[in-house]
Amino acid sequence: MGKRKIAIEKLENPNKRQVTFSKRRKGLFKKAADACLLCDAEIAVIAFSPAGKPYTFGHTSVDSVIDRYLTRSSGPVSGGNINIEAEQSRLSREIKDLERELKQQRENNKSRYWWEQIDVEKYDSVDKLQSLIDGLEKLRSNIVLRLPSSFANGEGLGSTGGDNWNDNNNDMNPPLLLTNGVSTVDYVDQAVVDDGVDASVIACSAENMDDDWLSEEDWEQLMRDDIELLPAV
Amino acid sequence: MGKRKIAIEKLENPNKRQVTFSKRRKGLFKKAADACLLCDAEIAVIAFSPAGKPYTFGHTSVDSVIDRYLTRSSGPVSGGNINIEAEQSRLSREIKDLERELKQQRENNKSRYWWEQIDVEKYDSVDKLQSLIDGLEKLRSNIVLRLPSSFANGEGLGSTGGDNWNDNNNDMNPPLLLTNGVSTVDYVDQAVVDDGVDASVIACSAENMDDDWLSEEDWEQLMRDDIELLPAV
DNA sequence: ATTGCTATATATAATGA
DNA sequence: TTCATTATATATAGCAA
């Protein structure tokens, strides 16, 4: 698939291995996303890089798919053979389910895209929070880069809420731009991620779109391209 | 990627949707497997078909990857809900020991390929067992079909154990053929999956290979091709 | 870690069994 | 559901930033 054929065996050059992982992870996630949309399927992918860093893709979400997988066929264990190992495994899984359930009691709102359900509660340390912020910043940056030119300067952003990035200081970064797909955007919401960080979630109503605006399909593609940029929680 | 370009949006024709899912699932799993081997990564893929049927791929195993994902960064949840925190706290002590033990066991069980750790204990009902057997049978059948011709008749199978399929009845199916890669095969083992089913795990030592034998790479490819045939536990 | 380029290697859509 | 064919659409290996 490249300039020359390679055997599917461990790449011994660490650098090459990392580069290949990076590229193939991107491709893998794209394939998964495409399959989800094309076939109306639910797919989760969890990948640990050679360096041990986790990357995930999930539609509707990683956790929901894992849940569905773990929950499925949870019938009573057959009698008789009480295997310690199996019992431990069962208990452990049960407990983890519980923990996850507890954690997710607040996230009952099942939304279509992962970015609609970022759980700020999970970011319980400065490091984690910074990691999220960095990821979102890079995501924003990448999206802004590909916006129609008129948006690159902040024009046309239908900021109908209290956000006033435009009005203030052009040295500041433009507001964090997230959307759950043009077809459903029609809201402006603002979430204070931290005292010092104003992570506005901004979208504009369909009425504000002109021909420069990206199609829903384009948006989804962009978001998929960028999913990888966000660190797993 | 096909004869004509298609938009990445839900296929409305249910039949086409199912066919596409089947093909792309296969492709997705292959990509995942390749990335695992090339980059020494750990990847799990869980895919629910449009019909709701689960298919999984995992290296080292689905469960181990999910576990790694769920276990990671399981710090205390930030303040707020006291009940939840208390509950988690109560459970956590109980769990920690179990988990440590479990992790140890997983380390011990860590083998390179999923088929080395089929856990018979999980197949606790006739249906599930039958499902496993069917999958393995189909897997065997597919592999046998692609064996060098000399093997198609059972010749050359280095059966050094108590297995005697050759000696008995040519109407019987040949023994279940599994290998963990030629480089490491040098054992003969036999596992009684059920009273009536003799699921022999057979391999032959490197010395027995002739030029007709498949290369390790070929074997891995065959196994990957067939992974999809096994139903998720 | 990620990106762009470009020559190739692969994956897959349409079709018909 | 799967299989084979074949014309195209994509993915990616090797480089060099």
XYZ file of C-alpha atoms (C1' of nucleotides) in Angstrom:
500
model
C 0.000 0.000 0.000
C 2.998 2.165 -0.003
C 5.903 2.688 -2.258
C 6.892 -0.852 -1.644
C 5.341 -3.874 -0.114
C 6.273 -4.704 3.445
C 5.797 -7.857 5.458
C 3.276 -7.658 8.256
C 5.731 -8.167 11.063
C 7.029 -6.028 13.871
C 8.885 -3.009 12.600
C 12.155 -3.019 14.466
C 12.957 0.638 13.913
C 11.185 2.401 16.807
C 10.783 5.616 14.931
C 9.316 3.980 11.884
C 7.062 1.939 14.134
C 5.672 5.061 15.747
C 5.134 6.854 12.465
C 3.395 3.855 11.005
C 1.186 3.537 14.047
C 0.205 7.143 13.808
C -0.748 6.865 10.177
C -2.509 3.559 10.452
C -4.412 4.612 13.552
C -5.796 7.493 11.599
C -6.757 5.194 8.765
C -8.283 2.659 11.132
C -10.425 5.254 12.854
C -11.598 6.585 9.538
C -12.579 3.128 8.376
C -14.478 2.585 11.583
C -16.267 5.908 11.264
C -17.193 5.254 7.668
C -18.587 1.845 8.532
C -20.652 3.375 11.322
C -22.232 5.914 9.053
C -22.661 3.699 6.023
C -24.059 0.710 7.835
C -25.739 2.283 10.828
C -23.463 0.229 13.051
C -21.992 0.835 16.464
C -18.257 0.456 16.641
C -15.608 1.117 19.236
C -11.880 0.970 18.700
C -9.357 1.110 21.494
C -5.732 1.293 20.493
C -2.685 1.431 22.702
C 0.276 2.860 20.841
C 3.674 1.205 20.991
C 4.464 3.846 23.600
C 1.481 2.752 25.630
C -0.661 5.787 25.007
C -4.343 5.092 24.505
C -6.339 6.328 21.555
C -9.995 5.606 21.058
C -12.748 5.921 18.560
C -16.363 5.273 19.362
C -19.750 5.646 17.806
C -22.033 6.327 19.503
C -19.351 6.419 22.168
C -16.594 4.128 23.321
C -18.257 3.540 26.648
C -21.690 2.828 25.269
C -20.319 0.223 22.903
C -18.209 -1.384 25.601
C -21.256 -1.402 27.816
C -23.303 -3.094 25.194
C -20.560 -5.625 24.687
C -20.062 -6.378 28.360
C -23.727 -6.390 29.217
C -24.763 -8.696 26.407
C -25.440 -12.280 27.297
C -24.881 -11.792 30.986
C -26.949 -14.801 31.861
C -26.458 -16.807 35.031
C -23.292 -18.818 35.125
C -23.815 -22.512 34.746
C -23.944 -24.494 37.934
C -21.424 -26.976 39.199
C -17.994 -25.931 38.152
C -17.093 -23.102 40.449
C -13.908 -21.831 38.943
C -12.071 -19.352 41.067
C -10.563 -17.584 38.120
C -13.883 -17.305 36.357
C -15.539 -16.148 39.533
C -12.961 -13.441 40.033
C -13.326 -12.384 36.476
C -17.061 -12.219 36.827
C -16.868 -10.249 40.040
C -14.362 -7.857 38.653
C -16.470 -7.192 35.629
C -19.534 -6.744 37.735
C -17.780 -4.220 39.871
C -16.401 -2.315 36.966
C -19.830 -2.159 35.462
C -21.044 -0.693 38.697
C -18.360 1.909 38.803
C -18.965 2.898 35.277
C -22.656 3.008 35.871
C -22.196 5.271 38.813
C -19.916 7.536 36.909
C -22.294 7.729 34.038
C -25.462 8.305 35.968
C -25.125 11.915 35.031
C -24.496 11.243 31.405
C -27.847 9.725 30.766
C -28.211 11.931 27.795
C -27.104 9.692 24.997
C -26.082 11.944 22.209
C -24.797 11.045 18.836
C -21.329 12.421 19.044
C -18.639 11.996 21.593
C -17.998 15.665 21.904
C -21.497 16.244 23.184
C -20.734 14.309 26.276
C -17.356 15.362 27.445
C -17.550 14.725 31.136
C -15.800 17.501 32.904
C -16.038 15.545 36.134
C -13.521 13.108 34.781
C -10.914 15.773 34.556
C -10.119 15.795 38.210
C -6.545 16.961 38.102
C -4.765 19.922 36.645
C -2.821 17.664 34.323
C -5.854 15.948 32.926
C -7.677 19.194 32.518
C -4.707 20.717 30.766
C -4.570 17.685 28.528
C -8.208 18.149 27.566
C -7.725 21.817 26.983
C -4.681 21.250 24.826
C -6.570 18.711 22.773
C -9.538 20.978 22.312
C -7.311 23.868 21.442
C -5.569 21.918 18.764
C -8.900 20.675 17.503
C -10.188 24.205 17.303
C -7.071 25.359 15.613
C -7.310 22.689 12.975
C -10.936 23.352 12.297
C -10.455 27.077 12.078
C -7.695 26.520 9.582
C -10.136 24.807 7.295
C -12.996 27.184 7.729
C -14.025 29.348 4.809
C -11.832 32.410 4.725
C -14.512 34.691 6.012
C -14.605 32.715 9.215
C -10.906 32.725 9.672
C -11.198 36.248 10.942
C -14.135 35.599 13.118
C -16.633 37.214 10.772
C -19.838 35.357 10.349
C -19.688 33.504 13.592
C -23.256 33.656 14.735
C -22.491 34.281 18.309
C -25.876 35.015 19.772
C -25.028 34.324 23.379
C -22.988 36.195 25.864
C -19.768 35.403 24.155
C -17.877 38.375 22.993
C -14.589 37.236 21.704
C -14.948 39.429 18.665
C -15.663 42.499 20.599
C -12.678 42.324 22.821
C -9.207 41.386 21.961
C -7.921 40.110 18.689
C -4.882 38.688 20.354
C -7.024 36.168 22.141
C -7.766 32.900 20.506
C -11.097 32.677 18.778
C -13.714 30.842 20.824
C -13.684 27.118 20.885
C -15.791 25.970 17.997
C -17.670 22.757 18.341
C -20.778 21.610 16.572
C -22.851 18.519 16.655
C -23.542 18.718 12.956
C -25.106 21.585 11.100
C -28.429 19.839 10.845
C -28.923 19.980 14.554
C -27.121 23.100 15.530
C -29.331 25.822 16.657
C -28.109 26.522 20.069
C -25.518 28.416 21.883
C -24.203 27.021 25.048
C -21.430 27.961 27.278
C -19.615 25.734 29.673
C -17.146 26.925 32.185
C -14.571 24.217 32.227
C -12.528 25.883 34.855
C -12.395 29.228 36.556
C -9.731 30.456 34.221
C -10.818 28.722 31.091
C -13.790 29.735 29.063
C -14.495 26.872 26.723
C -17.450 28.173 24.838
C -19.354 25.768 22.729
C -20.623 27.784 19.862
C -22.698 27.083 16.863
C -24.773 29.151 14.587
C -28.243 28.538 13.293
C -28.775 27.287 9.802
C -30.082 30.676 8.797
C -26.683 32.149 9.198
C -25.033 29.846 6.756
C -23.950 31.075 3.381
C -22.415 29.199 0.504
C -19.079 29.359 2.172
C -20.372 27.208 4.967
C -19.332 23.596 5.016
C -21.851 20.885 4.278
C -22.897 18.615 7.074
C -20.950 15.849 5.446
C -17.849 17.974 5.287
C -18.240 18.848 8.915
C -18.498 15.283 9.972
C -15.464 14.442 7.918
C -13.511 17.223 9.540
C -14.574 16.141 12.976
C -13.611 12.575 12.220
C -10.243 13.705 10.977
C -9.715 15.502 14.208
C -11.053 12.988 16.645
C -7.637 11.523 17.006
C -6.299 14.755 18.344
C -8.181 14.470 21.564
C -6.449 12.524 24.276
C -8.491 9.785 25.805
C -9.770 10.789 29.186
C -12.741 2.443 -3.355
C -15.112 0.574 -5.509
C -16.333 0.862 -9.008
C -17.767 4.191 -8.169
C -17.490 6.658 -5.377
C -20.211 6.673 -2.783
C -21.080 9.248 -0.175
C -20.383 8.253 3.414
C -23.973 8.285 4.549
C -26.426 5.665 5.673
C -27.150 3.121 2.969
C -30.895 2.923 2.777
C -31.040 -0.434 1.088
C -30.954 -2.907 4.010
C -29.418 -5.657 1.963
C -26.675 -3.489 0.594
C -26.110 -2.156 4.069
C -25.566 -5.625 5.452
C -23.261 -6.666 2.639
C -21.222 -3.543 3.006
C -20.948 -4.052 6.736
C -19.732 -7.567 6.252
C -17.054 -6.526 3.814
C -15.920 -3.511 5.745
C -15.875 -5.363 9.025
C -13.484 -7.812 7.493
C -11.340 -4.993 6.196
C -11.432 -3.171 9.509
C -10.340 -6.228 11.461
C -7.517 -6.853 9.042
C -6.307 -3.292 9.376
C -6.401 -3.615 13.139
C -4.501 -6.888 13.068
C -1.871 -5.491 10.740
C -1.372 -2.466 12.949
C -0.982 -4.710 15.986
C 1.722 -6.778 14.384
C 3.525 -3.966 12.627
C 3.551 -1.559 15.502
C 3.506 -3.853 18.494
C 0.275 -2.207 19.588
C -2.721 -3.476 21.493
C -6.003 -2.915 19.755
C -9.575 -3.961 20.338
C -12.460 -3.462 17.976
C -16.059 -4.064 18.910
C -18.605 -3.776 16.143
C -22.342 -4.217 16.319
C -23.800 -4.979 12.920
C -26.883 -3.189 11.662
C -28.717 -6.295 12.794
C -27.331 -5.876 16.284
C -24.984 -8.829 16.191
C -21.635 -8.294 17.872
C -18.307 -8.958 16.212
C -15.007 -8.374 17.879
C -11.318 -8.302 17.209
C -8.710 -8.071 19.884
C -4.995 -8.319 20.300
C -3.891 -9.513 22.712
C -7.574 -10.027 23.483
C -10.680 -7.898 23.523
C -11.048 -8.218 27.251
C -7.467 -7.395 28.073
C -7.583 -4.233 26.002
C -10.921 -3.162 27.420
C -9.538 -3.846 30.832
C -6.504 -1.755 30.221
C -8.735 1.011 28.959
C -11.158 0.874 31.859
C -8.536 0.440 34.539
C -6.317 3.260 33.435
C -6.679 6.544 35.250
C -9.258 5.316 37.696
C -8.550 8.026 40.172
C -11.103 9.252 42.691
C -13.906 11.263 41.231
C -13.860 14.915 42.113
C -16.058 16.129 44.866
C -19.771 16.530 44.817
C -21.753 13.385 45.149
C -20.901 11.918 48.493
C -22.916 8.774 48.065
C -21.163 7.730 44.960
C -17.782 8.456 46.388
C -18.551 6.542 49.534
C -19.876 3.627 47.597
C -16.824 3.512 45.395
C -14.609 3.791 48.396
C -16.332 0.904 50.089
C -16.040 -1.238 47.015
C -12.567 -0.205 46.100
C -10.753 -1.954 48.922
C -12.553 -5.142 48.206
C -11.787 -4.814 44.556
C -8.175 -3.790 44.620
C -6.991 -7.171 45.810
C -9.072 -8.975 43.265
C -7.812 -6.777 40.522
C -4.192 -7.147 41.461
C -4.560 -10.863 41.496
C -6.448 -10.804 38.279
C -3.842 -8.677 36.610
C -1.183 -11.092 37.681
C -3.113 -13.911 36.164
C -3.571 -11.996 32.974
C 0.144 -11.425 32.781
C 0.654 -15.124 33.073
C -1.940 -15.815 30.486
C -0.574 -13.259 28.096
C -0.150 -15.089 24.875
C 0.257 -13.588 21.482
C -2.853 -14.810 19.802
C -6.458 -14.888 20.842
C -6.875 -18.510 19.972
C -4.327 -19.496 22.552
C -6.640 -18.397 25.285
C -10.055 -19.553 24.368
C -11.641 -19.892 27.739
C -13.783 -22.952 27.724
C -15.269 -21.892 31.017
C -17.064 -19.100 29.291
C -19.005 -21.506 27.194
C -21.394 -22.426 29.894
C -24.374 -23.412 27.867
C -24.993 -25.878 25.104
C -25.824 -23.064 22.734
C -22.672 -21.139 23.391
C -20.563 -24.247 23.163
C -22.210 -25.224 19.928
C -21.587 -21.738 18.650
C -17.911 -22.034 19.477
C -17.682 -25.433 17.911
C -19.391 -24.270 14.759
C -17.034 -21.364 14.494
C -13.999 -23.512 15.024
C -15.255 -26.082 12.559
C -15.702 -23.469 9.898
C -12.309 -22.075 10.726
C -10.744 -25.499 10.393
C -12.572 -26.133 7.190
C -11.363 -22.908 5.666
C -7.812 -23.518 6.692
C -7.814 -27.059 5.431
C -9.098 -25.849 2.106
C -6.046 -23.714 1.729
C -3.522 -26.207 2.943
C -1.019 -27.578 0.464
C -2.599 -30.458 -1.394
C -0.606 -33.075 0.455
C -2.235 -31.992 3.656
C -5.708 -32.045 2.292
C -5.661 -35.784 2.691
C -4.148 -35.772 6.119
C -0.680 -36.787 4.967
C 2.141 -34.954 6.583
C 0.267 -33.961 9.677
C 2.851 -34.509 12.331
C 0.520 -35.993 14.843
C 2.825 -37.215 17.537
C 0.310 -37.408 20.313
C -2.543 -39.738 20.961
C -4.590 -38.418 18.167
C -5.439 -40.915 15.555
C -7.793 -39.384 13.109
C -5.798 -40.756 10.227
C -5.808 -44.256 11.508
C -9.484 -44.526 11.951
C -12.192 -43.258 9.795
C -11.841 -41.134 6.720
C -15.445 -40.081 6.993
C -14.681 -38.201 10.155
C -13.553 -34.654 9.945
C -9.838 -34.136 10.186
C -8.745 -32.884 13.600
C -9.129 -29.277 14.436
C -5.984 -27.567 13.325
C -4.789 -24.605 15.271
C -1.340 -23.182 15.554
C 0.191 -20.272 17.312
C 2.619 -19.636 14.524
C 5.143 -22.025 13.093
C 8.002 -20.363 14.876
C 6.662 -21.361 18.216
C 4.889 -24.584 17.483
C 6.509 -27.565 18.917
C 3.866 -29.087 20.996
C 0.914 -31.304 20.794
C -1.915 -30.714 23.108
C -5.334 -32.050 23.392
C -8.272 -30.427 25.042
C -11.544 -32.090 25.671
C -14.014 -29.335 25.066
C -16.968 -31.518 25.812
C -17.632 -35.158 26.378
C -18.633 -35.714 22.816
C -16.315 -33.332 21.115
C -12.646 -33.908 20.672
C -11.165 -30.551 19.813
C -7.554 -31.459 19.333
C -5.082 -28.684 19.108
C -2.389 -29.965 16.869
C 0.801 -28.610 15.549
C 3.930 -30.127 14.173
C 7.508 -29.298 14.917
C 9.540 -27.277 12.521
C 11.486 -30.337 11.541
C 8.450 -31.830 9.922
C 7.915 -29.005 7.531
C 8.669 -29.391 3.876
C 8.517 -26.856 1.123
C 4.810 -27.326 0.878
C 4.367 -25.967 4.355
C 3.037 -22.460 4.675
C 5.329 -19.736 5.837
C 4.687 -18.182 9.200
C 3.521 -15.104 7.443
C 1.067 -17.078 5.367
C -0.247 -18.743 8.462
C -0.832 -15.507 10.209
C -2.610 -14.188 7.177
C -4.836 -17.223 7.086
C -5.640 -16.909 10.744
C -6.445 -13.262 10.363
C -8.667 -13.971 7.441
C -10.556 -16.423 9.548
C -10.792 -14.511 12.768
C -14.125 -13.095 11.724
C -15.619 -16.525 11.540
C -15.548 -16.992 15.267
C -18.572 -15.675 17.085
C -17.890 -13.326 19.952
C -18.044 -15.181 23.222
C 4.258 13.347 17.028
C 2.275 14.979 12.549
C 2.399 16.523 7.487
C 2.865 16.614 2.456
C 4.423 14.216 -1.605
C 4.124 10.390 -4.827
C 4.495 5.685 -6.387
C 2.291 1.510 -5.247
C -0.355 -1.694 -2.690
C -4.986 -2.516 -0.997
C -9.772 -2.166 -0.218
C -14.121 -2.259 -2.016
C -18.727 -1.030 -5.034
C -21.272 -3.068 -8.501
C -22.618 -7.163 -10.454
C -24.010 -11.831 -10.877
C -23.776 -16.304 -8.883
C -24.901 -14.552 3.849
C -20.907 -15.465 1.137
C -17.775 -15.538 -3.358
C -15.512 -14.057 -7.484
C -14.490 -10.438 -10.828
C -12.873 -6.172 -12.060
C -12.742 -1.167 -12.354
C -11.806 2.454 -9.219
C -11.164 4.778 -4.998
C -8.241 4.810 -0.956
C -4.590 3.896 2.086
C 0.077 4.100 2.997
C 5.625 3.275 2.713
C 9.467 5.853 2.221
C 11.304 10.496 2.506
C 12.049 14.917 4.229
C 10.546 18.388 6.780
